[in-house]
């Protein structure tokens, strides 16, 4: 069981290359199942969720290999339509395979992804979208099985803009007869990236990034080459790290338009943030100030995934910062661990009030989930002494090599093997 050890209380000076986006690469890997050729995907981070996706693709009969940050998938001989429980449970977002398996084989058998640390994660919208396209579902003992004699275009209107359901609907609609119109679609940049990948394989999708996505079904998908967009949540984490520890850092391979809500919040601390091309340059304030209420919303609102690291950035800011979590029920679990480091966070339901303290002190803490773990890293950089973070498998689901990156930024971080 590895532990991240961070000796905090030193300012960050340095630069780092931001990895490709986890939330892009996972649906893209699933969508590669449609191809009757070889897909070469660049800027792919090395994450446990990527390893889990490749294991699912191999189980389905694809050849898949990762060479550095490039993944190569050959789906020509894919032949299975079932994903067993052990592979599904490796990754919380494995439901993203539903649309792709259904599109390729007109049937799919998956175990349910189950609840998770962020509270219940229903998949009703995914299922309704597949039903609209012609699939019949049957659910038994935690497994879903679905079948479609043919997939036919539909008008799909989501009651809320779910990221995963939008992606599943787009992927399945690519192989449906006719033109599907998805309304109240999620608008996240990763959905536009998926559209670009699908179109590179020969699909005809437009509108991704807006709330209406139009998919004209096609019958053949060929191989392609695609480069995954930069990970905006990893960039937000390292920007938060600079505010927490102080100093001056450069982040390369970023897309500033994906980060506006976070940049706006962190500038309120007094940080000077400049964006030039794909580089973000941040000079932290020596005396950070509290920020206006952060309210998480679907994109282009403030990302729920950026809420934990940004909260950790303002633990020592002068005044009180308020966070309202609207997307997931159970997304303040990092609050207790941050308080153990000396923070003053009060949580009532979906609202957390963070009153700045003079000092944080490093102690052993436990990562409760992926972004909650990132929040502990951010806080540890601003804490005096050593922080030991356990359960870092959560962090490895989303950060390629966070310890290496932190050391590039001038932090004192390492892995203890236990
Ligand atoms: C994706 C991201 C995750 C991010 C989240 C919100 C990936 C791999 N993961 O997750 O990092 O935190 O978007 O930006 O891209 N909901 C339903 N029914 C459904 C589906 C969702 O009620 O069928 C609800 C969820 O409970 C949640 C909200 O919709 O309250 C948003 O969830 P959704 O956008 O689907 O998140 P994910 O796609 O799971």
Short mmCIF file of C-alpha atoms and ligand atoms in Angstrom, two decimals:
data_model
loop_
_atom_site.label_atom_id
_atom_site.label_comp_id
_atom_site.label_asym_id
_atom_site.label_seq_id
_atom_site.Cartn_x
_atom_site.Cartn_y
_atom_site.Cartn_z
CA UNK A 1 0.00 0.00 0.00
CA UNK A 2 1.79 3.12 -1.22
CA UNK A 3 1.67 6.40 0.67
CA UNK A 4 2.30 9.91 -0.66
CA UNK A 5 4.60 11.89 1.63
CA UNK A 6 4.61 15.66 1.23
CA UNK A 7 6.82 18.01 3.21
CA UNK A 8 4.91 21.26 2.97
CA UNK A 9 5.50 24.88 3.81
CA UNK A 10 7.74 25.62 0.84
CA UNK A 11 6.75 27.74 -2.13
CA UNK A 12 6.40 26.19 -5.57
CA UNK A 13 8.59 27.32 -8.45
CA UNK A 14 8.67 25.31 -11.67
CA UNK A 15 6.73 24.09 -14.66
CA UNK A 16 4.85 20.99 -15.62
CA UNK A 17 3.22 19.45 -18.71
CA UNK A 18 -0.45 18.74 -17.99
CA UNK A 19 -1.62 15.22 -18.95
CA UNK A 20 -4.45 14.35 -21.34
CA UNK A 21 -8.00 14.43 -19.96
CA UNK A 22 -9.21 11.34 -18.10
CA UNK A 23 -12.82 12.21 -18.80
CA UNK A 24 -12.09 12.40 -22.53
CA UNK A 25 -10.01 9.32 -22.88
CA UNK A 26 -12.46 6.95 -21.16
CA UNK A 27 -15.41 7.51 -23.54
CA UNK A 28 -12.99 7.65 -26.49
CA UNK A 29 -11.56 4.24 -25.58
CA UNK A 30 -15.09 2.84 -25.32
CA UNK A 31 -16.06 4.40 -28.68
CA UNK A 32 -13.03 2.83 -30.38
CA UNK A 33 -14.98 -0.45 -30.21
CA UNK A 34 -17.05 0.78 -33.18
CA UNK A 35 -14.04 0.94 -35.48
CA UNK A 36 -13.24 -1.75 -38.03
CA UNK A 37 -9.68 -0.46 -38.17
CA UNK A 38 -6.89 0.69 -35.88
CA UNK A 39 -7.31 3.75 -33.66
CA UNK A 40 -4.19 5.54 -32.47
CA UNK A 41 -4.90 7.81 -29.50
CA UNK A 42 -2.22 10.27 -28.41
CA UNK A 43 -1.87 12.26 -25.16
CA UNK A 44 -3.41 9.39 -23.24
CA UNK A 45 -2.58 9.49 -19.51
CA UNK A 46 -1.38 6.36 -17.67
CA UNK A 47 -4.18 5.88 -15.16
CA UNK A 48 -5.71 2.89 -13.45
CA UNK A 49 -9.04 3.75 -15.16
CA UNK A 50 -7.29 3.60 -18.55
CA UNK A 51 -5.79 0.21 -17.66
CA UNK A 52 -9.29 -0.95 -16.67
CA UNK A 53 -10.75 0.30 -19.99
CA UNK A 54 -8.04 -1.51 -21.96
CA UNK A 55 -8.82 -4.71 -20.00
CA UNK A 56 -12.50 -4.38 -20.97
CA UNK A 57 -11.59 -3.83 -24.64
CA UNK A 58 -9.31 -6.90 -24.61
CA UNK A 59 -12.06 -8.98 -23.00
CA UNK A 60 -14.38 -7.91 -25.83
CA UNK A 61 -11.84 -9.23 -28.35
CA UNK A 62 -9.90 -6.08 -29.27
CA UNK A 63 -6.15 -5.81 -29.38
CA UNK A 64 -5.04 -2.92 -27.18
CA UNK A 65 -1.63 -1.64 -26.18
CA UNK A 66 -0.21 1.44 -24.52
CA UNK A 67 3.18 2.81 -25.58
CA UNK A 68 4.02 5.81 -23.42
CA UNK A 69 1.20 8.28 -23.88
CA UNK A 70 -0.09 6.60 -27.04
CA UNK A 71 -2.76 3.90 -27.00
CA UNK A 72 -3.38 1.70 -30.05
CA UNK A 73 -6.66 -0.20 -30.34
CA UNK A 74 -7.51 -2.70 -33.07
CA UNK A 75 -11.19 -3.62 -32.74
CA UNK A 76 -11.51 -5.60 -36.01
CA UNK A 77 -11.94 -8.95 -34.25
CA UNK A 78 -14.13 -7.78 -31.36
CA UNK A 79 -16.65 -10.55 -30.76
CA UNK A 80 -18.05 -10.43 -27.23
CA UNK A 81 -20.86 -8.27 -25.91
CA UNK A 82 -20.58 -9.00 -22.18
CA UNK A 83 -18.53 -7.14 -19.58
CA UNK A 84 -18.15 -9.25 -16.42
CA UNK A 85 -18.58 -7.83 -12.94
CA UNK A 86 -14.90 -7.87 -11.99
CA UNK A 87 -14.01 -5.67 -15.00
CA UNK A 88 -17.03 -3.36 -14.54
CA UNK A 89 -16.25 -2.79 -10.87
CA UNK A 90 -12.63 -1.80 -11.59
CA UNK A 91 -13.85 1.54 -12.92
CA UNK A 92 -16.81 3.64 -11.81
CA UNK A 93 -17.43 5.03 -15.27
CA UNK A 94 -17.51 1.62 -16.97
CA UNK A 95 -21.17 2.26 -17.90
CA UNK A 96 -19.71 4.30 -20.76
CA UNK A 97 -19.22 0.95 -22.55
CA UNK A 98 -23.00 0.44 -22.79
CA UNK A 99 -23.56 2.59 -25.90
CA UNK A 100 -20.48 1.28 -27.69
CA UNK A 101 -21.19 -2.43 -27.08
CA UNK A 102 -24.82 -1.95 -28.09
CA UNK A 103 -23.81 -0.05 -31.24
CA UNK A 104 -21.34 -2.73 -32.29
CA UNK A 105 -23.31 -5.91 -31.43
CA UNK A 106 -26.92 -4.73 -31.01
CA UNK A 107 -26.81 -6.34 -27.61
CA UNK A 108 -24.94 -5.83 -24.35
CA UNK A 109 -24.62 -7.58 -20.98
CA UNK A 110 -23.08 -5.51 -18.20
CA UNK A 111 -23.13 -5.63 -14.44
CA UNK A 112 -24.37 -2.42 -12.82
CA UNK A 113 -21.59 -0.04 -11.86
CA UNK A 114 -23.06 0.34 -8.36
CA UNK A 115 -23.01 3.25 -5.93
CA UNK A 116 -19.84 5.15 -5.26
CA UNK A 117 -18.18 7.41 -2.81
CA UNK A 118 -19.92 10.50 -4.22
CA UNK A 119 -23.36 9.15 -3.33
CA UNK A 120 -25.75 7.19 -5.55
CA UNK A 121 -24.88 7.32 -9.23
CA UNK A 122 -28.03 6.32 -11.11
CA UNK A 123 -27.96 5.32 -14.78
CA UNK A 124 -31.64 5.84 -15.59
CA UNK A 125 -30.84 8.48 -18.22
CA UNK A 126 -28.39 6.17 -19.97
CA UNK A 127 -31.01 3.41 -20.11
CA UNK A 128 -33.80 5.73 -21.32
CA UNK A 129 -31.56 6.97 -24.14
CA UNK A 130 -30.74 3.42 -25.28
CA UNK A 131 -34.45 2.49 -25.07
CA UNK A 132 -35.32 5.48 -27.23
CA UNK A 133 -32.87 4.14 -29.83
CA UNK A 134 -34.67 0.77 -29.80
CA UNK A 135 -33.01 -1.34 -27.09
CA UNK A 136 -35.03 -3.56 -24.75
CA UNK A 137 -33.62 -3.86 -21.24
CA UNK A 138 -33.86 -6.61 -18.69
CA UNK A 139 -32.35 -6.29 -15.21
CA UNK A 140 -31.56 -9.25 -12.95
CA UNK A 141 -29.49 -9.43 -9.77
CA UNK A 142 -27.31 -6.43 -10.50
CA UNK A 143 -26.86 -7.23 -14.19
CA UNK A 144 -28.38 -5.48 -17.15
CA UNK A 145 -28.87 -7.11 -20.45
CA UNK A 146 -30.17 -5.31 -23.51
CA UNK A 147 -30.89 -6.13 -27.09
CA UNK A 148 -32.03 -4.23 -30.17
CA UNK A 149 -33.21 -5.86 -33.39
CA UNK A 150 -32.15 -2.62 -35.01
CA UNK A 151 -31.05 0.75 -33.67
CA UNK A 152 -33.16 3.60 -34.95
CA UNK A 153 -32.71 7.36 -34.61
CA UNK A 154 -34.75 9.16 -31.94
CA UNK A 155 -35.29 12.54 -30.31
CA UNK A 156 -33.65 12.23 -26.89
CA UNK A 157 -34.35 14.97 -24.37
CA UNK A 158 -32.41 14.65 -21.11
CA UNK A 159 -34.13 15.86 -17.95
CA UNK A 160 -30.68 16.87 -16.70
CA UNK A 161 -27.48 17.25 -18.70
CA UNK A 162 -25.65 14.07 -17.69
CA UNK A 163 -22.13 13.84 -19.12
CA UNK A 164 -22.02 10.04 -19.32
CA UNK A 165 -25.57 9.66 -20.66
CA UNK A 166 -24.89 12.26 -23.38
CA UNK A 167 -21.75 10.35 -24.38
CA UNK A 168 -23.52 6.98 -24.42
CA UNK A 169 -26.37 8.41 -26.49
CA UNK A 170 -23.93 9.96 -28.99
CA UNK A 171 -21.94 6.74 -29.40
CA UNK A 172 -25.00 4.50 -29.85
CA UNK A 173 -26.74 6.99 -32.17
CA UNK A 174 -23.71 6.93 -34.49
CA UNK A 175 -24.68 3.37 -35.43
CA UNK A 176 -28.47 3.97 -35.58
CA UNK A 177 -30.50 4.35 -38.78
CA UNK A 178 -31.39 8.01 -39.35
CA UNK A 179 -30.68 11.26 -37.54
CA UNK A 180 -30.84 11.47 -33.73
CA UNK A 181 -31.30 14.80 -31.99
CA UNK A 182 -30.12 14.98 -28.36
CA UNK A 183 -31.44 17.99 -26.43
CA UNK A 184 -30.41 19.29 -23.00
CA UNK A 185 -27.12 17.52 -23.72
CA UNK A 186 -24.18 18.10 -21.40
CA UNK A 187 -21.77 20.70 -22.84
CA UNK A 188 -18.45 19.65 -21.29
CA UNK A 189 -15.33 20.02 -23.49
CA UNK A 190 -14.78 16.26 -23.21
CA UNK A 191 -18.03 15.75 -25.15
CA UNK A 192 -16.70 17.90 -27.98
CA UNK A 193 -13.50 15.83 -27.88
CA UNK A 194 -15.56 12.64 -28.18
CA UNK A 195 -17.40 14.16 -31.17
CA UNK A 196 -14.05 14.88 -32.87
CA UNK A 197 -12.90 11.32 -32.26
CA UNK A 198 -16.17 9.81 -33.56
CA UNK A 199 -16.02 12.00 -36.67
CA UNK A 200 -12.40 10.97 -37.26
CA UNK A 201 -13.70 7.35 -37.36
CA UNK A 202 -16.26 8.32 -40.02
CA UNK A 203 -19.25 9.29 -37.84
CA UNK A 204 -21.38 12.37 -38.57
CA UNK A 205 -21.89 14.22 -35.30
CA UNK A 206 -22.32 17.96 -34.83
CA UNK A 207 -23.28 20.34 -32.06
CA UNK A 208 -21.23 18.82 -29.20
CA UNK A 209 -20.29 21.56 -26.77
CA UNK A 210 -23.80 23.03 -27.14
CA UNK A 211 -26.96 21.65 -25.57
CA UNK A 212 -28.16 20.15 -28.87
CA UNK A 213 -26.16 17.34 -30.46
CA UNK A 214 -27.19 15.96 -33.87
CA UNK A 215 -26.01 12.52 -34.90
CA UNK A 216 -26.53 11.13 -38.38
CA UNK A 217 -26.09 7.35 -38.23
CA UNK A 218 -23.53 5.67 -40.49
CA UNK A 219 -22.85 2.00 -41.18
CA UNK A 220 -19.04 1.80 -41.19
CA UNK A 221 -16.34 3.19 -38.90
CA UNK A 222 -12.69 3.15 -39.91
CA UNK A 223 -9.46 3.57 -37.96
CA UNK A 224 -8.18 7.03 -37.06
CA UNK A 225 -5.61 9.06 -35.17
CA UNK A 226 -6.69 11.41 -32.40
CA UNK A 227 -5.02 13.54 -29.72
CA UNK A 228 -6.87 13.85 -26.40
CA UNK A 229 -7.47 17.36 -25.01
CA UNK A 230 -5.61 18.54 -21.89
CA UNK A 231 -7.06 17.62 -18.49
CA UNK A 232 -8.71 20.75 -17.09
CA UNK A 233 -9.16 19.23 -13.62
CA UNK A 234 -5.47 18.35 -13.32
CA UNK A 235 -4.65 21.93 -14.41
CA UNK A 236 -7.10 23.24 -11.79
CA UNK A 237 -5.42 21.06 -9.14
CA UNK A 238 -1.95 22.44 -9.88
CA UNK A 239 -3.24 26.03 -10.01
CA UNK A 240 -4.80 25.37 -6.58
CA UNK A 241 -1.50 23.91 -5.39
CA UNK A 242 0.29 27.16 -6.27
CA UNK A 243 -2.30 29.22 -4.35
CA UNK A 244 -2.03 26.90 -1.33
CA UNK A 245 1.79 26.81 -1.17
CA UNK A 246 2.58 30.20 -2.73
CA UNK A 247 5.17 30.75 -5.45
CA UNK A 248 5.12 30.98 -9.23
CA UNK A 249 4.48 28.14 -11.66
CA UNK A 250 3.92 27.48 -15.37
CA UNK A 251 1.48 24.84 -16.65
CA UNK A 252 2.00 23.67 -20.23
CA UNK A 253 -0.54 21.84 -22.43
CA UNK A 254 -3.60 23.65 -21.06
CA UNK A 255 -6.73 25.10 -22.67
CA UNK A 256 -7.63 28.34 -20.92
CA UNK A 257 -11.20 28.46 -22.25
CA UNK A 258 -11.96 25.23 -20.34
CA UNK A 259 -10.74 26.76 -17.08
CA UNK A 260 -12.51 30.10 -16.91
CA UNK A 261 -14.64 29.41 -13.81
CA UNK A 262 -11.62 28.10 -11.87
CA UNK A 263 -9.31 30.87 -13.04
CA UNK A 264 -11.90 33.46 -12.02
CA UNK A 265 -12.20 31.92 -8.52
CA UNK A 266 -8.44 31.64 -7.94
CA UNK A 267 -7.79 35.20 -9.16
CA UNK A 268 -10.01 36.38 -6.28
CA UNK A 269 -7.36 35.07 -3.85
CA UNK A 270 -5.04 37.72 -5.26
CA UNK A 271 -3.19 35.34 -7.58
CA UNK A 272 -1.96 36.79 -10.84
CA UNK A 273 -2.93 34.36 -13.61
CA UNK A 274 -1.87 34.86 -17.24
CA UNK A 275 -2.71 32.57 -20.12
CA UNK A 276 -0.45 32.61 -23.21
CA UNK A 277 -1.20 30.04 -25.90
CA UNK A 278 -1.32 26.68 -24.13
CA UNK A 279 0.62 27.95 -21.08
CA UNK A 280 -0.87 29.17 -17.81
CA UNK A 281 1.45 31.28 -15.65
CA UNK A 282 0.36 31.76 -12.05
CA UNK A 283 1.96 33.96 -9.39
CA UNK A 284 0.31 33.27 -6.04
CA UNK A 285 -0.39 35.98 -3.50
CA UNK A 286 1.62 35.86 -0.24
CA UNK A 287 -1.59 36.76 1.62
CA UNK A 288 -4.46 34.99 -0.19
CA UNK A 289 -7.98 36.30 0.34
CA UNK A 290 -11.26 34.39 0.63
CA UNK A 291 -13.26 34.02 -2.58
CA UNK A 292 -16.90 34.68 -3.52
CA UNK A 293 -19.26 31.68 -3.22
CA UNK A 294 -18.32 28.81 -5.51
CA UNK A 295 -21.43 27.05 -6.82
CA UNK A 296 -20.85 23.84 -8.79
CA UNK A 297 -22.90 23.51 -11.98
CA UNK A 298 -22.74 21.70 -15.31
CA UNK A 299 -20.19 23.17 -17.75
CA UNK A 300 -19.54 26.05 -18.37
CA UNK A 301 -20.30 26.48 -14.65
CA UNK A 302 -17.79 25.66 -11.93
CA UNK A 303 -16.84 21.96 -12.26
CA UNK A 304 -17.76 19.72 -9.33
CA UNK A 305 -14.43 17.93 -9.86
CA UNK A 306 -12.53 21.19 -9.23
CA UNK A 307 -14.42 21.98 -6.01
CA UNK A 308 -12.22 19.87 -3.64
CA UNK A 309 -8.81 21.20 -4.80
CA UNK A 310 -10.03 24.80 -4.95
CA UNK A 311 -11.48 24.44 -1.44
CA UNK A 312 -8.07 23.20 -0.28
CA UNK A 313 -6.45 26.27 -1.88
CA UNK A 314 -8.34 28.73 0.37
CA UNK A 315 -7.89 27.04 3.76
CA UNK A 316 -5.45 29.78 4.86
CA UNK A 317 -7.10 32.64 2.96
CA UNK A 318 -8.17 35.70 4.93
CA UNK A 319 -11.95 35.56 5.48
CA UNK A 320 -14.62 32.94 4.77
CA UNK A 321 -15.21 31.19 1.43
CA UNK A 322 -18.47 29.34 0.78
CA UNK A 323 -18.87 26.29 -1.48
CA UNK A 324 -22.24 24.99 -2.70
CA UNK A 325 -22.18 21.49 -4.23
CA UNK A 326 -25.04 20.94 -6.67
CA UNK A 327 -23.95 17.91 -8.70
CA UNK A 328 -23.14 15.10 -6.27
CA UNK A 329 -24.63 14.51 -2.81
CA UNK A 330 -21.58 13.29 -1.00
CA UNK A 331 -18.82 15.48 -2.30
CA UNK A 332 -17.48 17.08 0.88
CA UNK A 333 -15.85 13.98 2.31
CA UNK A 334 -12.45 15.67 2.14
CA UNK A 335 -13.77 18.25 4.67
CA UNK A 336 -13.12 16.10 7.73
CA UNK A 337 -9.58 15.20 6.66
CA UNK A 338 -8.80 18.85 5.82
CA UNK A 339 -10.04 19.82 9.29
CA UNK A 340 -7.64 17.25 10.77
CA UNK A 341 -4.84 19.22 9.07
CA UNK A 342 -6.06 22.28 10.99
CA UNK A 343 -8.61 23.77 8.58
CA UNK A 344 -11.89 25.34 9.75
CA UNK A 345 -14.60 23.89 7.47
CA UNK A 346 -18.24 23.69 8.53
CA UNK A 347 -20.56 21.63 6.38
CA UNK A 348 -24.34 21.72 6.38
CA UNK A 349 -25.86 19.58 3.63
CA UNK A 350 -24.70 20.89 0.28
CA UNK A 351 -22.97 23.98 1.71
CA UNK A 352 -19.46 24.23 3.17
CA UNK A 353 -18.09 27.38 4.84
CA UNK A 354 -14.30 27.60 4.94
CA UNK A 355 -12.83 30.15 7.34
CA UNK A 356 -9.16 30.83 6.77
CA UNK A 357 -6.72 29.70 9.49
CA UNK A 358 -3.17 30.92 10.13
CA UNK A 359 -1.54 27.55 9.83
CA UNK A 360 -2.08 23.96 8.70
CA UNK A 361 0.00 21.15 10.19
CA UNK A 362 0.91 17.92 8.40
CA UNK A 363 -0.35 14.60 9.83
CA UNK A 364 -1.39 11.21 8.35
CA UNK A 365 -4.64 11.57 6.35
CA UNK A 366 -6.67 9.31 4.07
CA UNK A 367 -7.89 10.01 0.54
CA UNK A 368 -11.64 9.38 0.46
CA UNK A 369 -12.07 9.64 -3.32
CA UNK A 370 -10.20 10.88 -6.39
CA UNK A 371 -10.65 14.65 -6.16
CA UNK A 372 -10.88 14.56 -2.35
CA UNK A 373 -7.42 12.98 -2.46
CA UNK A 374 -6.22 15.80 -4.72
CA UNK A 375 -7.54 18.29 -2.15
CA UNK A 376 -5.36 16.63 0.53
CA UNK A 377 -2.32 16.99 -1.74
CA UNK A 378 -3.09 20.69 -2.29
CA UNK A 379 -3.56 21.30 1.44
CA UNK A 380 -0.41 19.33 2.35
CA UNK A 381 1.70 21.63 0.17
CA UNK A 382 0.56 24.57 2.30
CA UNK A 383 0.90 22.73 5.62
CA UNK A 384 3.92 22.83 7.93
CA UNK A 385 5.75 19.52 8.29
CA UNK A 386 5.01 16.12 6.80
CA UNK A 387 1.65 14.94 5.52
CA UNK A 388 1.28 11.24 4.78
CA UNK A 389 -1.63 10.45 2.45
CA UNK A 390 -2.96 6.87 2.36
CA UNK A 391 -5.45 5.18 0.00
CA UNK A 392 -3.74 6.83 -2.95
CA UNK A 393 -5.26 4.32 -5.40
CA UNK A 394 -8.09 6.88 -5.56
CA UNK A 395 -5.65 9.57 -6.70
CA UNK A 396 -4.07 7.23 -9.28
CA UNK A 397 -7.46 6.91 -11.00
CA UNK A 398 -7.06 10.46 -12.28
CA UNK A 399 -3.45 11.66 -11.97
CA UNK A 400 -0.79 10.09 -14.18
CA UNK A 401 2.14 10.76 -11.81
CA UNK A 402 1.21 13.46 -9.32
CA UNK A 403 4.39 13.04 -7.26
CA UNK A 404 6.61 13.55 -10.33
CA UNK A 405 4.55 16.59 -11.36
CA UNK A 406 4.76 18.13 -7.87
CA UNK A 407 8.51 17.70 -7.81
CA UNK A 408 8.70 19.43 -11.24
CA UNK A 409 6.89 22.30 -9.52
CA UNK A 410 9.53 22.40 -6.77
CA UNK A 411 7.58 20.57 -4.06
CA UNK A 412 9.11 18.02 -1.73
CA UNK A 413 6.99 14.92 -2.43
CA UNK A 414 7.65 11.21 -2.58
CA UNK A 415 6.11 7.75 -2.46
CA UNK A 416 6.62 5.55 0.58
CA UNK A 417 6.25 1.84 -0.18
CA UNK A 418 4.60 -0.11 2.64
C1 LIG B 1 -18.83 12.77 -15.30
C2 LIG B 1 -17.36 12.77 -14.98
C3 LIG B 1 -17.15 13.13 -13.52
C4 LIG B 1 -17.84 14.44 -13.19
C5 LIG B 1 -19.30 14.40 -13.63
C6 LIG B 1 -20.01 15.74 -13.47
C7 LIG B 1 -16.46 11.13 -16.50
C8 LIG B 1 -15.79 9.81 -16.67
N1 LIG B 1 -16.81 11.46 -15.25
O1 LIG B 1 -19.43 11.75 -14.51
O2 LIG B 1 -15.74 13.24 -13.29
O3 LIG B 1 -17.78 14.64 -11.80
O4 LIG B 1 -19.39 14.04 -15.01
O5 LIG B 1 -19.34 16.74 -14.17
O6 LIG B 1 -16.62 11.88 -17.44
N2 LIG B 1 -27.58 11.38 -13.06
C9 LIG B 1 -28.84 10.83 -12.96
N3 LIG B 1 -29.16 9.81 -13.81
C10 LIG B 1 -28.30 9.33 -14.74
C11 LIG B 1 -27.02 9.91 -14.84
C12 LIG B 1 -26.68 10.94 -13.97
O7 LIG B 1 -29.65 11.22 -12.13
O8 LIG B 1 -28.65 8.39 -15.49
C13 LIG B 1 -27.20 12.49 -12.12
C14 LIG B 1 -26.03 12.10 -11.21
O9 LIG B 1 -26.48 11.41 -10.07
C15 LIG B 1 -25.42 13.45 -10.89
C16 LIG B 1 -25.67 14.27 -12.16
O10 LIG B 1 -26.66 13.56 -12.90
O11 LIG B 1 -26.13 14.05 -9.83
C17 LIG B 1 -24.46 14.44 -13.04
O12 LIG B 1 -23.93 13.18 -13.36
P1 LIG B 1 -23.21 12.90 -14.74
O13 LIG B 1 -23.06 14.17 -15.51
O14 LIG B 1 -23.88 11.74 -15.41
O15 LIG B 1 -21.77 12.43 -14.26
P2 LIG B 1 -20.90 11.24 -14.84
O16 LIG B 1 -21.06 11.15 -16.31
O17 LIG B 1 -21.11 10.03 -14.01
#
